Amino acid sequence: MTTKPTAKKYRIRREDVAASLDTPERPEVAVDPGAEARADSEMDAAMRSADAKSSRRVALKPSMKDAIRGTETAEPEADTPSEDTPVKTAESPEKKPAKGKAAGKSGGKGKKLDPDSDAAILAEGLTGRQLRIARRVANRHGLEPANDLEAVRMLRKKGIDPFTRETILDLARDPNRVQLPDTIPNTEVPSPQVHTEADVAREVRKIQQEIVSRRRKRFLLLAARVMLFVFLPTFLAGYYFFKVATPMFATHSEFVIQQAEPSAGAGGLGGMFSGTMLATTQDAVAVQSYLTSREAMLRLDEDLGFRTHFASESIDPLQRLEPNASYEDAFAIYKKRVKISFDPTEGIVRMEVIAADPETSKAFSEALLSYAEEQVDHLTQRLRADQMQGARESYEDAEAMVRDAQTRVLDLQQARGVLSADLEVTSLMSQISALEVEMNTEKLRLQELLENAQPNPSRVSILEGNVQRLDALIRDLRSQMTQGGNEGASLARISGELVIAEADLQTRQLMLSQSLQQLEMARIEANRQVRYLSTSVSPIAPDEASYPRSLENTFLAFLVFAGLYLLVSLTASILREQVSG
């Protein structure tokens, strides 16, 4: 398709076109003046009617758009000439005498105009726009006309009507083009009705009313949907919270798990973090898990009748527990009514127990605190028992070994007849020393006698006998120390056995003292491992219901229903757009 070029509006006068033509004059043909005048008038009327219809059809749409937007379009000036209006040179007062003269002249000669002549083409009353279209069509068909009239003439010689617009169907019927499947022809014809300004205004008002009605209908439908899916559920939820729901009483309590203070000698990281919340964090988490477990719920049910309380008829149906409900249903109610939280920064465990009456809520809270204290004691009981048991067994073994060593020493003393080997050795050594001194004295006296020229034989023999007896006695004493006699083992052996037994006894005694020290340390460590549950906030029965929080719950229900409606609406609109697109 070719884009229509924009051109300035101007009129082409027949005289100017005829004067600008350099074609040689052709012999005039005699024509009937009446027939030519009638043909000119019929052609002008047809062209004017066609141009008027097209201008009205084109001008109708913007006027309707402006009217819908609420703006008034100014009426077109009646005196403004249109580009599509044919050049009325035949009706102008200046051309009438010339036309009459030409008619008289041609009538006088009795000749007819040539249909391909410039005068005959000019007589058709073509507009400047039509002449430009003819020239563009000629250029598109490969022709090179000198002017617009020649373009019309050359196209007519080739059998082409330059003033008939080509459609897509005409292009499809071109034998030189690739043939495509035929489309359904448009059978609609232009409406013969001529719309006036009143009709346009009436149509605009009708369209505006339809738009307003459609918008009102959509708004009413939107309001109905919002009322049905948002406000009505919110109203029902608010009615339940304000009128139907059973008041619930909450008892608050706080406790902390503490550890015994470390000893002054404790050092390292253990002494640094002992007694702080870091040392009891695991215990606090374990207690929290226990209080929210099924075991705690079962104990509370056995002691105070948890299931019976929440199955009472005084509780509304939505919060009531069925009489024959399972433990899972009861545990679900338990998790909603018993809330445990742990603050790791402060090490405090907070507990909130909710019941239908204040006294029951307080009783439940106190029972759970006692369960928590028992659980704390149970957590460290095994550790303390293991530590004490090991130390005690070690001490008992050391004590038994000391007893055995002492018994062995006693048996040796009784069997050898020696109370102390050291004393026996000392006694023998002292006797040997005394005998050696006496023997030396006798030897000196004997030497003195032998130095005389004539010693007394009797005295010499006496002294020699004494020396020999003393020497034999010393040897006998020495043999008792190293060699065993008929009575038993030697004193050296007895002394060695006693020394070994006494050394073993001393070792066992040292081990006993160490075991005793370990036992004391284990007892101290066990005392340090003891955990204490200290209640910082004791449970007190409330005098006013804490639940339900009617206003907050109603507003939360409104937000939930509004969010769900918005989510569903957006999803539906997106799906509708995807399907329609």
XYZ file of C-alpha atoms in Angstrom:
581
model
C 0.000 0.000 0.000
C 1.185 3.531 -0.740
C 1.064 6.321 1.769
C -1.035 9.260 0.692
C 1.184 12.291 0.323
C 0.201 15.478 1.998
C -0.368 18.333 -0.421
C -1.293 21.926 -0.091
C -4.801 22.856 -0.925
C -5.113 24.755 -4.166
C -7.495 24.954 -7.049
C -6.705 24.190 -10.632
C -8.464 26.434 -13.049
C -9.313 25.105 -16.397
C -7.967 28.154 -18.137
C -4.594 27.805 -16.467
C -4.432 24.098 -17.295
C -5.446 24.723 -20.900
C -2.958 27.564 -21.239
C -0.153 25.499 -19.743
C -0.628 22.677 -22.183
C 1.694 22.752 -25.176
C -0.231 20.178 -27.145
C -1.026 21.012 -30.755
C -4.556 21.939 -31.548
C -6.679 19.138 -32.778
C -9.537 19.537 -35.253
C -12.732 20.295 -33.471
C -15.533 17.825 -33.626
C -19.117 19.021 -33.880
C -21.066 18.224 -30.734
C -24.531 18.765 -29.531
C -24.551 21.717 -27.106
C -27.431 20.380 -25.085
C -25.877 16.943 -24.684
C -22.587 18.397 -23.528
C -24.265 20.661 -21.007
C -26.347 17.808 -19.646
C -23.291 15.566 -19.354
C -21.395 18.288 -17.527
C -24.235 18.934 -15.108
C -24.741 15.204 -14.385
C -21.005 14.671 -13.814
C -20.772 17.695 -11.497
C -23.792 16.576 -9.500
C -22.436 13.042 -9.102
C -19.036 14.266 -8.010
C -20.517 16.774 -5.531
C -22.773 14.152 -3.980
C -19.893 11.686 -3.653
C -17.633 14.326 -2.130
C -20.349 15.457 0.265
C -20.996 11.918 1.479
C -17.310 11.207 2.009
C -16.769 14.489 3.848
C -19.776 13.858 6.094
C -18.630 10.304 6.839
C -15.145 11.457 7.734
C -16.328 14.436 9.782
C -18.837 12.384 11.778
C -16.295 10.396 13.802
C -14.285 13.241 15.313
C -17.467 15.104 16.155
C -18.782 12.053 18.031
C -15.472 11.609 19.857
C -15.397 15.257 20.869
C -18.972 15.083 22.022
C -18.274 11.987 24.147
C -15.340 13.736 25.785
C -17.657 16.555 26.678
C -16.202 19.098 24.257
C -18.155 20.947 21.669
C -16.786 20.990 18.170
C -17.237 24.107 16.161
C -19.329 23.883 13.038
C -17.281 23.870 9.872
C -17.393 27.065 7.949
C -19.664 26.838 4.985
C -17.506 29.147 2.916
C -14.314 27.108 3.318
C -13.608 25.326 0.053
C -12.837 21.609 0.204
C -10.025 20.029 -1.652
C -12.359 17.371 -2.998
C -14.845 19.926 -4.336
C -14.805 19.980 -8.122
C -13.620 23.081 -9.907
C -16.860 24.839 -10.888
C -15.538 26.852 -13.723
C -18.689 26.330 -15.776
C -20.845 28.050 -13.120
C -18.611 31.021 -12.426
C -19.834 34.270 -13.882
C -16.551 34.777 -15.638
C -16.742 31.481 -17.476
C -20.392 31.571 -18.406
C -19.951 33.999 -21.319
C -16.876 32.124 -22.492
C -18.694 28.829 -22.250
C -21.638 30.207 -24.107
C -19.350 31.594 -26.727
C -17.547 28.341 -27.088
C -20.844 26.504 -27.194
C -22.148 28.854 -29.807
C -18.994 28.499 -31.777
C -18.975 24.747 -31.551
C -22.677 24.620 -32.155
C -22.278 26.846 -35.136
C -19.603 24.555 -36.592
C -21.568 21.388 -35.645
C -18.431 19.382 -34.551
C -17.973 16.862 -31.636
C -15.064 16.900 -29.114
C -12.541 14.066 -29.140
C -12.928 11.992 -25.881
C -9.118 11.840 -25.469
C -8.653 15.549 -25.919
C -7.670 17.840 -23.075
C -10.876 19.845 -23.521
C -13.013 16.719 -23.126
C -11.102 15.741 -19.955
C -11.466 19.266 -18.623
C -15.177 19.151 -19.397
C -15.534 16.253 -16.961
C -14.953 18.632 -14.039
C -12.116 16.712 -12.381
C -10.711 18.075 -9.127
C -7.070 18.763 -8.433
C -6.913 15.833 -6.016
C -8.248 13.449 -8.682
C -5.697 14.710 -11.213
C -2.868 14.165 -8.699
C -4.134 10.672 -7.955
C -4.208 9.942 -11.693
C -0.611 11.055 -12.063
C 0.518 8.891 -9.115
C -1.296 5.878 -10.566
C 0.390 6.496 -13.925
C 3.814 6.651 -12.277
C 3.049 3.422 -10.388
C 2.228 1.682 -13.696
C 5.508 2.797 -15.270
C 4.110 5.660 -17.387
C 5.787 9.018 -17.746
C 3.114 11.636 -18.427
C 4.036 15.243 -19.054
C 1.115 16.558 -16.999
C -1.953 15.420 -15.122
C -4.311 15.435 -18.107
C -1.934 13.346 -20.144
C -1.748 10.922 -17.235
C -5.531 10.512 -17.336
C -5.454 10.004 -21.084
C -2.629 7.459 -20.983
C -4.321 5.445 -18.209
C -7.619 5.348 -20.128
C -5.823 4.118 -23.220
C -4.466 1.216 -21.141
C -7.955 0.505 -19.787
C -7.218 1.705 -16.226
C -9.674 3.870 -14.368
C -7.501 6.132 -12.204
C -10.413 7.257 -10.011
C -11.370 3.797 -8.732
C -9.600 2.863 -5.510
C -7.867 -0.472 -5.393
C -8.801 -2.824 -2.577
C -7.046 -5.824 -1.156
C -9.318 -8.031 -3.229
C -8.238 -6.236 -6.435
C -4.605 -6.798 -5.515
C -5.388 -10.445 -4.816
C -6.997 -10.826 -8.252
C -3.912 -9.491 -9.956
C -2.579 -12.400 -12.094
C 0.996 -11.189 -11.548
C 0.676 -11.562 -7.741
C 0.774 -14.690 -5.638
C -2.836 -15.795 -5.133
C -3.970 -16.141 -1.536
C -7.190 -17.674 -0.207
C -10.207 -15.483 -0.918
C -11.739 -13.664 1.982
C -15.384 -13.104 2.630
C -16.401 -9.951 0.717
C -17.704 -7.073 2.749
C -21.367 -6.818 1.892
C -21.976 -3.777 4.041
C -22.985 -0.665 2.145
C -22.833 2.899 3.404
C -25.939 4.027 5.181
C -28.036 6.445 3.109
C -29.013 8.308 6.246
C -27.486 11.705 6.824
C -26.770 12.375 10.521
C -27.477 15.872 11.708
C -26.017 17.600 14.736
C -29.117 16.737 16.757
C -28.739 13.057 15.869
C -25.092 13.130 16.843
C -25.905 14.820 20.160
C -28.667 12.300 20.824
C -26.324 9.400 20.097
C -23.661 10.933 22.326
C -26.133 11.338 25.189
C -27.228 7.753 24.700
C -23.638 6.516 24.804
C -22.930 8.586 27.911
C -26.022 7.206 29.619
C -24.979 3.674 28.720
C -21.509 4.321 30.118
C -22.934 5.752 33.338
C -25.381 2.866 33.618
C -22.624 0.332 33.014
C -20.379 1.968 35.582
C -23.207 2.126 38.117
C -23.981 -1.526 37.497
C -20.333 -2.512 37.929
C -20.080 -0.451 41.094
C -23.206 -2.077 42.515
C -21.872 -5.534 41.648
C -18.523 -4.678 43.264
C -20.261 -3.378 46.371
C -22.401 -6.528 46.539
C -19.345 -8.768 46.244
C -17.467 -6.811 48.911
C -20.473 -6.958 51.211
C -20.891 -10.688 50.630
C -17.276 -11.793 50.850
C -15.724 -9.201 53.209
C -18.176 -7.289 55.386
C -20.629 -10.113 56.028
C -17.923 -12.569 57.266
C -16.367 -9.755 59.295
C -19.739 -8.986 60.878
C -20.262 -12.657 61.741
C -16.766 -12.874 63.249
C -17.352 -9.701 65.281
C -20.711 -10.992 66.500
C -19.060 -14.197 67.661
C -16.199 -12.414 69.452
C -18.461 -9.841 71.147
C -21.548 -11.927 71.940
C -20.954 -15.677 71.665
C -17.341 -16.408 72.669
C -16.793 -17.590 76.261
C -14.502 -15.306 78.312
C -11.164 -16.917 79.113
C -8.910 -16.020 82.058
C -5.125 -16.058 81.728
C -2.666 -16.589 84.577
C 0.877 -15.330 84.016
C 3.993 -16.638 85.732
C 7.731 -16.384 85.203
C 10.571 -18.546 86.449
C 14.286 -18.858 85.907
C 16.577 -21.883 86.153
C 19.663 -21.172 88.261
C 22.858 -23.066 88.985
C 24.852 -23.279 92.233
C 27.642 -20.750 92.562
C 31.060 -22.108 91.472
C 33.848 -22.566 93.960
C 36.624 -20.021 94.285
C 39.164 -22.376 92.681
C 37.161 -22.944 89.510
C 38.902 -21.429 86.537
C 38.872 -21.400 82.765
C 35.776 -21.133 80.641
C 33.855 -23.369 83.027
C 34.366 -20.901 85.845
C 33.684 -17.955 83.558
C 30.243 -19.122 82.349
C 29.180 -21.098 85.424
C 26.197 -19.624 87.213
C 25.166 -17.517 84.181
C 22.245 -17.943 81.786
C 24.601 -19.515 79.219
C 25.082 -22.469 81.549
C 21.320 -23.020 81.959
C 20.067 -22.334 78.433
C 19.828 -26.008 77.539
C 17.961 -26.751 80.741
C 15.494 -23.923 80.086
C 14.838 -25.165 76.539
C 14.387 -28.704 77.841
C 11.872 -27.539 80.444
C 10.003 -25.515 77.836
C 9.776 -28.566 75.577
C 8.560 -30.703 78.443
C 5.811 -28.277 79.473
C 4.480 -28.223 75.895
C 4.593 -32.013 75.496
C 1.874 -34.645 75.689
C 3.357 -36.019 78.902
C 2.716 -32.749 80.736
C -0.835 -32.648 79.319
C -1.542 -36.204 80.476
C -0.196 -35.487 83.980
C -2.290 -32.317 84.166
C -5.337 -34.249 83.010
C -4.767 -36.979 85.616
C -4.160 -34.509 88.449
C -6.644 -31.703 87.742
C -8.923 -32.936 84.925
C -7.821 -30.808 81.991
C -10.108 -32.532 79.463
C -13.101 -32.412 81.783
C -12.713 -28.679 82.313
C -12.631 -27.793 78.613
C -15.462 -30.226 77.822
C -17.834 -28.282 80.079
C -21.174 -27.083 78.656
C -20.465 -23.531 79.800
C -17.881 -23.093 77.035
C -19.082 -22.058 73.583
C -19.122 -24.750 70.862
C -16.109 -23.407 68.973
C -13.844 -23.565 72.044
C -15.422 -26.594 73.684
C -13.771 -30.004 73.665
C -16.013 -32.894 72.725
C -16.697 -35.355 75.565
C -15.369 -38.313 73.580
C -12.512 -36.367 72.001
C -9.194 -38.071 71.393
C -5.934 -37.164 73.047
C -4.835 -35.420 69.865
C -7.802 -33.053 70.062
C -7.110 -32.451 73.740
C -3.437 -31.822 72.988
C -4.422 -29.259 70.313
C -6.499 -27.410 72.942
C -3.592 -27.732 75.400
C -1.136 -26.079 72.985
C -3.589 -23.199 72.480
C -4.268 -22.707 76.212
C -0.723 -23.197 77.571
C 1.799 -20.798 76.075
C 5.483 -21.082 77.030
C 8.148 -18.650 75.849
C 11.859 -18.402 76.618
C 13.925 -15.220 76.482
C 17.556 -16.234 75.779
C 18.896 -12.751 76.520
C 17.589 -12.776 80.084
C 17.175 -16.514 80.645
C 13.561 -16.113 81.848
C 10.825 -18.613 80.964
C 7.363 -17.032 80.726
C 4.232 -19.144 81.023
C 0.610 -18.206 80.340
C -2.173 -20.635 81.249
C -5.704 -19.957 79.969
C -8.851 -21.480 81.465
C -12.552 -20.748 81.686
C -12.393 -19.554 85.311
C -9.637 -17.820 87.314
C -9.136 -20.464 90.024
C -8.725 -23.285 87.532
C -6.239 -21.223 85.571
C -4.183 -20.625 88.736
C -4.307 -24.318 89.689
C -3.136 -25.359 86.218
C -0.257 -22.873 86.406
C 0.922 -24.072 89.832
C 0.774 -27.708 88.734
C 2.845 -26.979 85.650
C 5.434 -25.142 87.784
C 5.781 -28.200 90.017
C 6.190 -30.406 86.939
C 8.909 -28.068 85.674
C 10.774 -28.213 89.001
C 10.680 -31.995 89.004
C 11.948 -32.027 85.454
C 14.841 -29.728 86.398
C 15.841 -32.044 89.240
C 15.564 -35.045 86.984
C 17.800 -33.475 84.336
C 20.881 -33.328 86.641
C 20.089 -36.258 88.921
C 21.704 -38.866 86.700
C 24.827 -36.775 86.166
C 25.246 -36.195 89.888
C 24.573 -39.855 90.672
C 27.133 -41.033 88.109
C 29.789 -38.712 89.457
C 29.215 -39.716 93.086
C 28.960 -43.403 92.284
C 32.319 -43.499 90.530
C 34.095 -41.622 93.296
C 32.520 -43.762 95.982
C 33.449 -47.025 94.275
C 37.040 -45.852 93.874
C 37.251 -44.990 97.569
C 35.819 -48.306 98.620
C 38.328 -50.203 96.480
C 41.259 -48.240 97.919
C 40.021 -48.849 101.422
C 39.791 -52.603 100.818
C 43.326 -52.734 99.427
C 44.709 -50.857 102.454
C 42.970 -53.342 104.695
C 44.556 -56.259 102.833
C 48.036 -54.681 103.019
C 47.688 -54.124 106.736
C 46.587 -57.704 107.249
C 49.615 -58.961 105.313
C 51.981 -56.931 107.526
C 50.361 -58.326 110.645
C 50.586 -61.870 109.348
C 54.308 -61.430 108.642
C 54.956 -60.022 112.082
C 53.079 -62.863 113.717
C 54.669 -65.540 111.571
C 58.265 -64.310 112.000
C 57.887 -63.155 115.560
C 59.357 -59.841 114.648
C 57.496 -56.727 115.464
C 59.902 -54.507 113.607
C 62.828 -55.569 111.508
C 64.602 -52.299 112.152
C 64.417 -52.770 115.902
C 65.714 -56.311 115.645
C 68.612 -55.279 113.467
C 69.422 -52.403 115.791
C 69.369 -54.713 118.814
C 71.647 -57.273 117.177
C 74.033 -54.627 115.951
C 74.266 -53.155 119.431
C 75.012 -56.609 120.908
C 77.635 -57.314 118.280
C 79.228 -53.953 118.966
C 79.350 -54.611 122.714
C 80.839 -58.076 122.204
C 83.421 -56.728 119.767
C 84.486 -54.104 122.314
C 84.812 -56.741 125.031
C 86.718 -59.069 122.683
C 89.118 -56.271 121.796
C 89.693 -55.633 125.508
C 90.504 -59.276 126.114
C 92.855 -59.285 123.169
C 94.703 -56.285 124.623
C 95.077 -57.981 128.003
C 96.282 -61.135 126.299
C 98.813 -59.134 124.373
C 100.108 -57.556 127.532
C 100.587 -60.937 129.137
C 102.372 -62.303 126.097
C 104.803 -59.410 126.103
C 106.181 -60.514 129.525
C 109.218 -62.742 129.511
C 107.451 -65.363 131.503
C 103.702 -64.915 131.112
C 101.326 -66.722 133.394
C 100.088 -69.659 131.397
C 96.804 -69.951 133.220
C 95.899 -66.396 132.675
C 96.959 -66.568 129.065
C 94.762 -69.557 128.467
C 91.875 -67.857 130.225
C 92.209 -64.762 128.058
C 92.533 -66.803 124.904
C 89.389 -68.738 125.800
C 87.501 -65.500 126.407
C 88.589 -64.150 123.026
C 87.515 -67.317 121.302
C 84.114 -67.332 123.029
C 83.520 -63.708 122.212
C 84.434 -64.305 118.573
C 82.079 -67.268 118.324
C 79.270 -65.278 119.884
C 79.752 -62.415 117.406
C 79.751 -64.841 114.505
C 76.563 -66.410 115.805
C 74.876 -63.035 116.070
C 75.971 -62.102 112.595
C 74.749 -65.382 111.228
C 71.314 -64.658 112.726
C 71.101 -61.500 110.645
C 72.020 -63.098 107.318
C 71.416 -66.792 107.633
C 68.357 -68.553 108.883
C 68.631 -70.990 111.657
C 66.552 -73.908 112.728
C 63.893 -71.576 114.050
C 63.088 -69.824 110.733
C 64.199 -67.334 108.110
C 66.954 -64.869 108.580
C 66.441 -61.418 109.941
C 67.355 -59.884 106.549
C 64.626 -61.856 104.820
C 62.134 -61.002 107.513
C 63.143 -57.366 107.300
C 62.787 -57.349 103.513
C 59.354 -58.920 103.649
C 58.247 -56.463 106.271
C 59.606 -53.525 104.268
C 57.748 -54.662 101.166
C 54.540 -55.186 103.104
C 54.871 -51.835 104.825
C 55.618 -50.090 101.498
C 52.543 -51.716 99.990
C 50.583 -50.584 102.995
C 51.825 -47.036 102.575
C 50.922 -47.080 98.865
C 47.447 -48.305 99.633
C 47.083 -45.669 102.273
C 48.118 -42.985 99.763
C 45.622 -44.295 97.253
C 42.963 -44.275 99.944
C 43.663 -40.651 100.734
C 43.485 -39.738 97.037
C 40.202 -41.618 96.668
C 38.851 -39.788 99.647
C 39.879 -36.475 98.078
C 38.229 -37.430 94.785
C 35.067 -38.362 96.630
C 34.951 -34.964 98.248
C 35.560 -33.216 94.925
C 32.814 -35.291 93.278
C 30.456 -34.329 96.057
C 31.290 -30.657 95.554
C 30.885 -30.944 91.763
C 27.579 -32.737 92.204
C 26.387 -29.930 94.399
C 27.436 -27.455 91.721
C 25.467 -29.391 89.096
C 22.263 -28.958 91.014
C 19.706 -26.732 89.204
C 17.181 -24.646 91.037
C 13.899 -23.394 89.618
C 13.308 -19.951 91.049
C 9.869 -18.428 90.513
C 10.212 -14.717 89.831
C 6.490 -14.117 89.169
C 4.115 -16.365 91.060
C 0.760 -17.291 89.500
C -2.146 -15.145 90.720
C -5.791 -15.688 89.803
C -6.978 -12.906 87.442
C -10.174 -10.949 88.165
C -10.916 -9.995 84.532
C -11.126 -12.030 81.337
C -8.138 -11.723 78.995
C -9.643 -13.443 75.965
C -11.137 -13.075 73.441
C -9.795 -9.711 72.328
C -12.916 -8.786 70.429
C -11.868 -5.598 68.664
C -8.429 -6.853 67.628
C -9.771 -10.185 66.423
C -12.557 -8.497 64.419
C -10.109 -6.148 62.717
C -7.798 -9.071 61.988
C -10.714 -11.001 60.463
C -11.504 -7.990 58.245
C -7.906 -7.843 57.025
C -7.870 -11.568 56.316
C -11.153 -11.563 54.366
C -10.169 -8.404 52.458
C -6.806 -9.901 51.537
C -8.403 -13.142 50.360
C -10.967 -11.268 48.283
C -8.292 -9.071 46.729
C -6.140 -12.095 45.930
C -9.014 -14.000 44.311
C -10.145 -10.912 42.362
C -6.676 -10.262 40.977
C -6.279 -13.909 40.015
C -9.656 -13.963 38.279
C -8.970 -10.731 36.373
C -5.571 -11.997 35.221
C -7.050 -15.278 34.046
C -9.884 -13.443 32.281
C -7.410 -11.184 30.506
C -5.279 -14.138 29.468
C -8.264 -16.048 28.130
C -9.718 -13.047 26.265
C -6.301 -12.095 24.880
